[in-house]
XYZ file of C-alpha atoms in Angstrom:
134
model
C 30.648 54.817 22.836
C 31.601 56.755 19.644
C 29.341 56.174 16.448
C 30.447 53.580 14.351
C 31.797 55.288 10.803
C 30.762 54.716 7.360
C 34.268 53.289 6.356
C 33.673 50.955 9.956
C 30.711 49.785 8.923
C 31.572 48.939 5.498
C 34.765 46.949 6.313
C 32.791 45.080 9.056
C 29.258 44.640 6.770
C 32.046 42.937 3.894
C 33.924 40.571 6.491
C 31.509 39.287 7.463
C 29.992 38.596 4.016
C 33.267 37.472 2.899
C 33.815 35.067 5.848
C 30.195 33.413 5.086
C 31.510 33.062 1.129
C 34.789 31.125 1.828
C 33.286 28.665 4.246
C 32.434 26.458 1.234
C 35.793 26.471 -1.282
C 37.157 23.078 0.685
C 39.538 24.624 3.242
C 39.804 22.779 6.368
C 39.592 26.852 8.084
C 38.975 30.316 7.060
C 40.755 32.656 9.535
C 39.868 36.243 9.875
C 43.857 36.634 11.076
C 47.007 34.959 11.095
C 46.604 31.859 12.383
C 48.958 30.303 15.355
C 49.018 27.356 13.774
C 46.531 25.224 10.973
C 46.164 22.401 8.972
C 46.688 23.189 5.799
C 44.839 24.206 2.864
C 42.838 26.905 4.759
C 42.372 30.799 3.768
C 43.009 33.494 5.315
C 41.102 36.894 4.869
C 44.196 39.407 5.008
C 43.596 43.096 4.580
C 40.907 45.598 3.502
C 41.898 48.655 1.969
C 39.216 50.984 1.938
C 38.399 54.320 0.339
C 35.495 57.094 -0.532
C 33.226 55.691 -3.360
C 30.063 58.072 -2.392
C 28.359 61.220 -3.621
C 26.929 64.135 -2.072
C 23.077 61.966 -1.436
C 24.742 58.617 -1.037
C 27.832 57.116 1.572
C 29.677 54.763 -0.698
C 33.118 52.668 -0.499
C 35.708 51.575 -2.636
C 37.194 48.516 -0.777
C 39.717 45.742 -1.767
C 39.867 42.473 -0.282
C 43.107 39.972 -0.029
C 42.566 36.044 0.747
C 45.210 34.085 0.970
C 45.210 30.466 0.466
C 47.986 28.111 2.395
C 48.623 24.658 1.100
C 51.344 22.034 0.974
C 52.461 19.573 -1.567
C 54.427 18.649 -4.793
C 52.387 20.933 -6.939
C 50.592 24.191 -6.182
C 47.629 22.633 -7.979
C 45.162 22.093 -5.423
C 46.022 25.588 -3.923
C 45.461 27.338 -7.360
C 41.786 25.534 -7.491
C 40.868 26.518 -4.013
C 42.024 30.172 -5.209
C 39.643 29.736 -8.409
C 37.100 28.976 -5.814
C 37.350 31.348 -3.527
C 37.888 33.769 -6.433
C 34.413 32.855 -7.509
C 32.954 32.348 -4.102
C 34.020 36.683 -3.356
C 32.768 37.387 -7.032
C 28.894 35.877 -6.216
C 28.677 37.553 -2.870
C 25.268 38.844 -1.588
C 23.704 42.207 -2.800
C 23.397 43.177 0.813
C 25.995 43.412 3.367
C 24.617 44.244 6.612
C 23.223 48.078 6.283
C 25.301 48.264 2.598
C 24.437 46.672 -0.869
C 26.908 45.381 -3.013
C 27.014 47.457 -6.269
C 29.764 45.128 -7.552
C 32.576 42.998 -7.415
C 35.258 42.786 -9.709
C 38.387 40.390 -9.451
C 41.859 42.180 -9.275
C 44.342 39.383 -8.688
C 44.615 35.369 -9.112
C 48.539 34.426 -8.319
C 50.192 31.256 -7.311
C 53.403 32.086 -5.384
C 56.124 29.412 -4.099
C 57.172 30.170 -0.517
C 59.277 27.473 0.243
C 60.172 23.696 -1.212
C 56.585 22.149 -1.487
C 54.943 24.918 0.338
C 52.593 27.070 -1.813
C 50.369 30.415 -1.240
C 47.367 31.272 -3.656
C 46.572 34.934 -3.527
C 42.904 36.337 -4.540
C 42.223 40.254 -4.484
C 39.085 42.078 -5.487
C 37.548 45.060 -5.333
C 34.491 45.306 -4.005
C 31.894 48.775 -4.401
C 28.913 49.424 -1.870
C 26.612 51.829 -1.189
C 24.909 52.452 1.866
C 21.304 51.164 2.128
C 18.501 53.395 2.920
């Protein structure tokens, strides 16, 4: 089995972390994919761009993580709290990440989009730095 890479080990250190932080914004689910099907409001943890945040003594990464909150109804005002939440939930996440510690977090995007009559997504980005601990 081939070694598992810093960038690997990052991604999977800050899933997981992430995962554990949405479990408590009021979503009936928090997928780690695109669901087949789900009640709705529930998030789901879309994709992590990743890139070199490290120095010559230290492995670092840059990454940015997308959530994506799916509701239903009149307004889009439930789904723009449970954004807030999970917004806040991602910026208060734990200074260590499996073998990484969080250097800091840092909100990129807050946006309340209308997909279809009474159908609303709720999309949270931040960035995210760690360096490797140890």
């Amino acid at each position: 089995m081939a070694p598992v890479s810093a960038a690997e080990s990052a991604n999977a250190a800050l899933r997981a972390a992430a995962l554990a932080a949405l479990r408590d914004i009021g979503v009936t689910r928090v997928f780690d994919g695109p669901p087949p099907r789900a009640a709705v409001p529930y998030a789901l943890l879309r994709e992590l761009a990743a890139t070199d945040w490290g120095s010559k003594t230290h492995d670092g990464r840059e990454l940015r993580l997308g959530v994506t909150i799916r509701d239903e109804g009149e307004s889009g005002a439930r789904a723009e709290r449970l954004a807030a939440a999970a917004e806040a939930a991602l910026l208060a996440l734990p200074a260590a990440a499996g073998a990484w510690q969080v250097v800091s977090v840092a909100p990129v995007r807050l946006a309340l989009v209308a997909e279809a009559p009474a159908r609303w997504s709720a999309l949270v980005d931040v960035r995210v730095r760690m360096l490797r601990s140890g």
